[in-house]
Short mmCIF file of C-alpha atoms in Angstrom, two decimals:
data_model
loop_
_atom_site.label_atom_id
_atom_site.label_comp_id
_atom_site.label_asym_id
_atom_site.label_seq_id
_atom_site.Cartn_x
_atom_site.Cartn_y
_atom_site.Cartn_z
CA UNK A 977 -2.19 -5.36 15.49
CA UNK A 978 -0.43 -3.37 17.79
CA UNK A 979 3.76 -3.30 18.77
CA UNK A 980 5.65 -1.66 21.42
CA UNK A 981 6.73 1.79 19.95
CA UNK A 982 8.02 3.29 23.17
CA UNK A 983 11.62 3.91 23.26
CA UNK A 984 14.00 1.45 24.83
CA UNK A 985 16.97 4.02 26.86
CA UNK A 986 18.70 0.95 27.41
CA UNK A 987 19.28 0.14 24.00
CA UNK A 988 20.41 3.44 22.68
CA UNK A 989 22.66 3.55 25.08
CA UNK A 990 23.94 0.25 24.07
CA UNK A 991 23.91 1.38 20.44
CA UNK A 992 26.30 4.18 21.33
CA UNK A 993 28.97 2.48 23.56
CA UNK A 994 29.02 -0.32 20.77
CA UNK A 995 29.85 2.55 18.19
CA UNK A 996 32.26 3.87 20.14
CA UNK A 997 33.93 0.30 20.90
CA UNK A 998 33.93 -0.47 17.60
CA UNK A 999 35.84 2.84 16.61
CA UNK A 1000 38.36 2.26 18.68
CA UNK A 1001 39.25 -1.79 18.68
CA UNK A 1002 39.35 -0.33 14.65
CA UNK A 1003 42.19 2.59 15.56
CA UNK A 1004 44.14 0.11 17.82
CA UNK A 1005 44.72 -2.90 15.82
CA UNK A 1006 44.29 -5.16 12.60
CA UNK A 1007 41.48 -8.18 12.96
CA UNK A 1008 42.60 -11.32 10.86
CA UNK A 1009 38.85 -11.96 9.94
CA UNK A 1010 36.06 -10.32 10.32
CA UNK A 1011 34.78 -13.28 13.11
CA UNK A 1012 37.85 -12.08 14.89
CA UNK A 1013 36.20 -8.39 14.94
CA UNK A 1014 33.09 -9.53 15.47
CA UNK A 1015 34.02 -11.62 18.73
CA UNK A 1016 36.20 -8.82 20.64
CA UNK A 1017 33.34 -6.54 19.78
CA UNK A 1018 30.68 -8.44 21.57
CA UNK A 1019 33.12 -10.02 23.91
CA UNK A 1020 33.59 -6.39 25.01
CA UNK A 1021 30.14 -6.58 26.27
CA UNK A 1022 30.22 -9.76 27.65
CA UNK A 1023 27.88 -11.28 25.09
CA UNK A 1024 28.51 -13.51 21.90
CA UNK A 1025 28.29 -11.92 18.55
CA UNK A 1026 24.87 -13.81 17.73
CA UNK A 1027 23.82 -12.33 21.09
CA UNK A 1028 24.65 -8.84 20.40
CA UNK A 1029 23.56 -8.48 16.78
CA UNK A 1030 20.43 -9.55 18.18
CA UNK A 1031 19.69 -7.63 20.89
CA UNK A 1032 21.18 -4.17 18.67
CA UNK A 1033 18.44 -2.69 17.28
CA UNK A 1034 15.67 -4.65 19.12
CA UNK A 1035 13.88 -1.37 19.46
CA UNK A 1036 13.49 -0.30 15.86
CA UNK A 1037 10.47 -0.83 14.18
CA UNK A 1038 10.73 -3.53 12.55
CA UNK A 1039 11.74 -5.38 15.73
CA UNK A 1040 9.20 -4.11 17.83
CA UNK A 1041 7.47 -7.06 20.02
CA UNK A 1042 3.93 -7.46 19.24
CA UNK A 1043 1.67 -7.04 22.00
CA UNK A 1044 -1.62 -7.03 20.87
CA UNK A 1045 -3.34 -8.95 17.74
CA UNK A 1046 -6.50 -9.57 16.78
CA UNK A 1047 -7.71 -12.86 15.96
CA UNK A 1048 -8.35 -14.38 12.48
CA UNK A 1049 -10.95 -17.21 12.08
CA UNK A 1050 -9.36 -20.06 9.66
CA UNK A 1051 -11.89 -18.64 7.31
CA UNK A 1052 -11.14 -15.27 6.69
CA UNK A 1053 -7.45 -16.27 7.07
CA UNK A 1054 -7.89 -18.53 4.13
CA UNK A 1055 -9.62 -15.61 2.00
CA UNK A 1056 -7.16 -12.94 2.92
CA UNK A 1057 -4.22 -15.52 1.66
CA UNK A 1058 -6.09 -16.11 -1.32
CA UNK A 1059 -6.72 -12.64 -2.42
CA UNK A 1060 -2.45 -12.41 -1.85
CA UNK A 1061 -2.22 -14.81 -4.29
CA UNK A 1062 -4.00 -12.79 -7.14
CA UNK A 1063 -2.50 -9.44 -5.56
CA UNK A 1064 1.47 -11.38 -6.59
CA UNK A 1065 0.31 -11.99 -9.94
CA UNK A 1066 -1.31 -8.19 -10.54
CA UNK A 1067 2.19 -7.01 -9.77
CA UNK A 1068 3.48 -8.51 -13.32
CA UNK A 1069 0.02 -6.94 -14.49
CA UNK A 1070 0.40 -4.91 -18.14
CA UNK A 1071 -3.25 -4.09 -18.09
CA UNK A 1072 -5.87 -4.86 -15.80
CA UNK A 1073 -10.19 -4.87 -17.24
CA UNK A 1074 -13.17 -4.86 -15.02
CA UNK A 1075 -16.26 -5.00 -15.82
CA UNK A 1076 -18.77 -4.12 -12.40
CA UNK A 1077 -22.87 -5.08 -13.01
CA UNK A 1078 -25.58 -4.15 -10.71
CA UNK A 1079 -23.19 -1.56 -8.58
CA UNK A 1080 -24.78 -0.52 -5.56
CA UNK A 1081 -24.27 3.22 -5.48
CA UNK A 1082 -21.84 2.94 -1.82
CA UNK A 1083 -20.27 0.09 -3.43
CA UNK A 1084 -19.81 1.58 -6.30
CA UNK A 1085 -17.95 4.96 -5.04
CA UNK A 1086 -15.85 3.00 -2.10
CA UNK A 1087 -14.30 1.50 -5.64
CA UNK A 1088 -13.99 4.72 -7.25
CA UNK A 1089 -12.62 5.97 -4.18
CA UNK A 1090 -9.69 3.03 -3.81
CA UNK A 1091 -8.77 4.12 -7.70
CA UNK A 1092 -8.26 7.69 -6.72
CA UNK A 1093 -6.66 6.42 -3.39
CA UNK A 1094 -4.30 4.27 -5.24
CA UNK A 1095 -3.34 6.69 -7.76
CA UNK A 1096 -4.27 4.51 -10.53
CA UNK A 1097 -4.62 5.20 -14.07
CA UNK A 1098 -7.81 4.57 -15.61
CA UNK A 1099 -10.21 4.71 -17.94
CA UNK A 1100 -13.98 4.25 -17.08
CA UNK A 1101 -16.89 4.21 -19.52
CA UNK A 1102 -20.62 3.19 -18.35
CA UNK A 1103 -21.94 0.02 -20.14
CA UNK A 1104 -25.34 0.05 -21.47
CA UNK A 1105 -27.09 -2.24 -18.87
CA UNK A 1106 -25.92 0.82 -16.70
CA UNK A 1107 -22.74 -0.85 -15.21
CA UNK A 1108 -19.45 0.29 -16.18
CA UNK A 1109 -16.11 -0.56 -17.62
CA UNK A 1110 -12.85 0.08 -15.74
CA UNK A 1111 -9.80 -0.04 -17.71
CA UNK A 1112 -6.46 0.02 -15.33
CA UNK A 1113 -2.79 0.20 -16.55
CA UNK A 1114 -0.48 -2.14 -15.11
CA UNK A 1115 2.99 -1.81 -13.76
CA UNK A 1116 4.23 -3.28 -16.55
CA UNK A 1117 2.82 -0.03 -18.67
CA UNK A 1118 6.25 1.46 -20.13
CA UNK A 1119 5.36 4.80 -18.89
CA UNK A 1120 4.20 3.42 -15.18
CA UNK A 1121 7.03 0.39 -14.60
CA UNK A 1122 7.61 1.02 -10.99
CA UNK A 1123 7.66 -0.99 -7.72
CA UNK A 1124 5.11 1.66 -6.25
CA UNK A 1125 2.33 1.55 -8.90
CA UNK A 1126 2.77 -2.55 -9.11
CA UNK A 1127 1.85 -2.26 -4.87
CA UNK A 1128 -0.64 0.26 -5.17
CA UNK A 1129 -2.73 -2.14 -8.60
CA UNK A 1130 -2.28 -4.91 -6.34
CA UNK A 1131 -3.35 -3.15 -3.21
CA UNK A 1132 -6.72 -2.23 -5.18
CA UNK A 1133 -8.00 -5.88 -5.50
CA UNK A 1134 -9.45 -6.09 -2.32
CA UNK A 1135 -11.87 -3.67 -3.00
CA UNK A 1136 -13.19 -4.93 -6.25
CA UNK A 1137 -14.56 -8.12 -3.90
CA UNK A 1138 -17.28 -5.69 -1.85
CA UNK A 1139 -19.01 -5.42 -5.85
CA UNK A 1140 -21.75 -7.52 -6.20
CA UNK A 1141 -21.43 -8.82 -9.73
CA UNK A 1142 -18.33 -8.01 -11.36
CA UNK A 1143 -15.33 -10.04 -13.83
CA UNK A 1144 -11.77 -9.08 -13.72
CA UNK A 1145 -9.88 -9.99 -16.58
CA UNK A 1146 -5.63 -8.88 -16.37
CA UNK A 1147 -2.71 -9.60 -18.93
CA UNK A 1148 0.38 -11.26 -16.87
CA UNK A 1149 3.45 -11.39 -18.02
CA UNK A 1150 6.08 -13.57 -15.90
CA UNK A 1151 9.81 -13.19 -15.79
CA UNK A 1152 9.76 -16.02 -18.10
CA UNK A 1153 8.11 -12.85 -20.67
CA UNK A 1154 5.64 -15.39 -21.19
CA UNK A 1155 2.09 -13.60 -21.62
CA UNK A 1156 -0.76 -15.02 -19.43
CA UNK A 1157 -4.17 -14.30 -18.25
CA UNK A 1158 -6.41 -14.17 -14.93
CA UNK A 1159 -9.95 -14.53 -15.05
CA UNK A 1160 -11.90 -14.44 -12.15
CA UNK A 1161 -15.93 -12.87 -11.23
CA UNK A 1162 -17.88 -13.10 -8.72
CA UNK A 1163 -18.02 -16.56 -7.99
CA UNK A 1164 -14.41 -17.58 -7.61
CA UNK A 1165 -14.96 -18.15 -3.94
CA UNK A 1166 -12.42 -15.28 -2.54
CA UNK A 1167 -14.77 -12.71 -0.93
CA UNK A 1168 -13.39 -9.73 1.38
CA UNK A 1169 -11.00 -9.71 4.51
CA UNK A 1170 -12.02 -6.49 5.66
CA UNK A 1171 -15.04 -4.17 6.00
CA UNK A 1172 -14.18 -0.65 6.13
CA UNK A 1173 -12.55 2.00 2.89
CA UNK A 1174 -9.26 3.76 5.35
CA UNK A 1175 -9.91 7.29 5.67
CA UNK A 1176 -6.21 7.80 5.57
CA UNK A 1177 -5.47 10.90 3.24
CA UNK A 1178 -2.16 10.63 1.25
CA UNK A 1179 0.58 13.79 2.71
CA UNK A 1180 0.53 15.30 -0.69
CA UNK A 1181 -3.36 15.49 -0.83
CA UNK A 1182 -2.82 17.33 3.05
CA UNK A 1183 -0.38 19.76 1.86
CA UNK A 1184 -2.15 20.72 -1.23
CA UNK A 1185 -5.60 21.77 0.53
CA UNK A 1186 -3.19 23.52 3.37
CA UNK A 1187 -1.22 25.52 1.02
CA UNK A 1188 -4.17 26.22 -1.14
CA UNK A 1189 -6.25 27.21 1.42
CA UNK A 1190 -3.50 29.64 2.67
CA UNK A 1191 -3.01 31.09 -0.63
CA UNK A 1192 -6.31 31.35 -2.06
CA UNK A 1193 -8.09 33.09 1.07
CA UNK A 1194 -11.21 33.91 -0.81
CA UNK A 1195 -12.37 29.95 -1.48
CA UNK A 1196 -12.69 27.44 0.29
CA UNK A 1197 -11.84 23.82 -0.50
CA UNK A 1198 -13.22 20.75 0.39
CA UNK A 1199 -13.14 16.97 -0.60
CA UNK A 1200 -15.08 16.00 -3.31
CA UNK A 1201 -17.79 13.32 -2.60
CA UNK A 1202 -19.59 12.80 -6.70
CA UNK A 1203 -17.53 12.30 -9.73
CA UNK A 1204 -18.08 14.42 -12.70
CA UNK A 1205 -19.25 12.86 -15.86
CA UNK A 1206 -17.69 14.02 -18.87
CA UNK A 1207 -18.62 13.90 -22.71
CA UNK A 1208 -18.37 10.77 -24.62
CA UNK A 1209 -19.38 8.71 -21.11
CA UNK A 1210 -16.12 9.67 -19.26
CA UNK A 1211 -15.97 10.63 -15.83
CA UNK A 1212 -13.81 12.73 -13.68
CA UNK A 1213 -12.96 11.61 -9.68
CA UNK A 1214 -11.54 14.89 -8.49
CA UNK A 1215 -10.18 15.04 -5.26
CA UNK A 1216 -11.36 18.46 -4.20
CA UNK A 1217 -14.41 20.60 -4.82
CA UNK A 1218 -13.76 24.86 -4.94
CA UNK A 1219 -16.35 27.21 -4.21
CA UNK A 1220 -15.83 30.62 -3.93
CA UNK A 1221 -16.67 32.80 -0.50
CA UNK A 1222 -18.31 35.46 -2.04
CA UNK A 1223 -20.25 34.15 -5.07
CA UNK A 1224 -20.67 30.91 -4.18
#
């Protein structure tokens, strides 16, 4: 989708005599009700006060007109609202299990890659068919209960449908404190809305390679593409790799 970012003169011109009107029609006299205030404001301007409020901050973004969209079949429509529907409950999530089978290798690391996007925190052990287990604490965690980490589990769904053979399994708990849970594999009928992993790179990753590469002249960074396995079948996703310039 695409919106109409480019600045309106006009309006923020508008914005500022309206200030200024306001300011003063407040100095000179008392307003009975707010409607009162409201329709000498706008009547200032030869508009009504629906008119005006309206028309105020058309050219912020989240009133920018839409000028370009691209089209959804009923289809994929119908899958994208469907995998919403999970994404709401895995915002009341306490703990999310997954269990992937038969991972194809790119598969496999475009999941590992929305963890470590999402700044989730899990725990990953390889079964003994040679999938693996994926452990993920929910927002409702006591030590992660925030909006953000609720937005970024739910936001990590969509990847888990590009595995071939996998089974989510995720304690709910509703405001009702009630304790629930959602159960779905493979063959639950959602499959994906999209086809490519972002390459977007969160600011604080940015800034960290900048300022390390500034202050550690003799190495050079880059982004790491394996994860490291780790005694007792853990494994490490590190964002960077460091080698040093002179012995490598």
């Amino acid at each position: 989708s695409e919106f109409d970012t480019s600045p309106d003169e006009t309006l923020i011109e508008l914005r500022a005599r309206v200030f200024a009107r306001t300011s003063e029609l407040l100095s000179q006299q008392r307003f009975r009700t707010l409607g009162d205030y409201h329709q000498e404001v706008a009547g200032s301007f030869e508009r009504t006060p629906e008119l005006l409020a309206e028309e105020l901050y058309n050219d912020l973004p989240d009133f920018q007109p839409l000028t370009h969209f691209r089209p959804l079949s009923p289809e994929r429509l119908l899958h994208r609202y469907n995998t919403a529907q999970v994404q709401g409950l895995l915002l009341h999530c306490s703990e999310l299990h997954l269990i992937i089978r038969k991972a194809e290798p790119a598969a496999l690391r475009q999941l590992f890659k929305y963890l470590r996007f999402h700044q989730l925190m899990a725990d990953i052990r390889k079964n003994e068919d040679g999938g693996y287990r994926i452990t993920v604490d929910g927002p409702l965690n006591l030590f992660y209960k925030t909006q953000k980490y609720g937005l970024n589990l739910a936001n990590f769904f969509p990847a888990v449908l590009h595995q071939t053979e996998w089974e989510l399994t995720a304690e709910i708990r509703q405001k009702n404190r009630r304790q629930y849970q959602l159960t779905l594999d493979q063959t639950c009928g959602i499959q994906p809305y999209f086809h490519h992993f972002s390459a977007y790179v969160p600011e604080e990753i940015k800034l960290f390679q900048q300022t390390f590469q500034e202050k550690a002249p003799d190495w050079r960074i880059d982004p790491a593409e394996e994860f490291v396995p780790l005694e007792g079948e853990f494994y490490c996703f590190p964002d960077f790799t460091l080698t040093h310039l002179g012995t490598g």
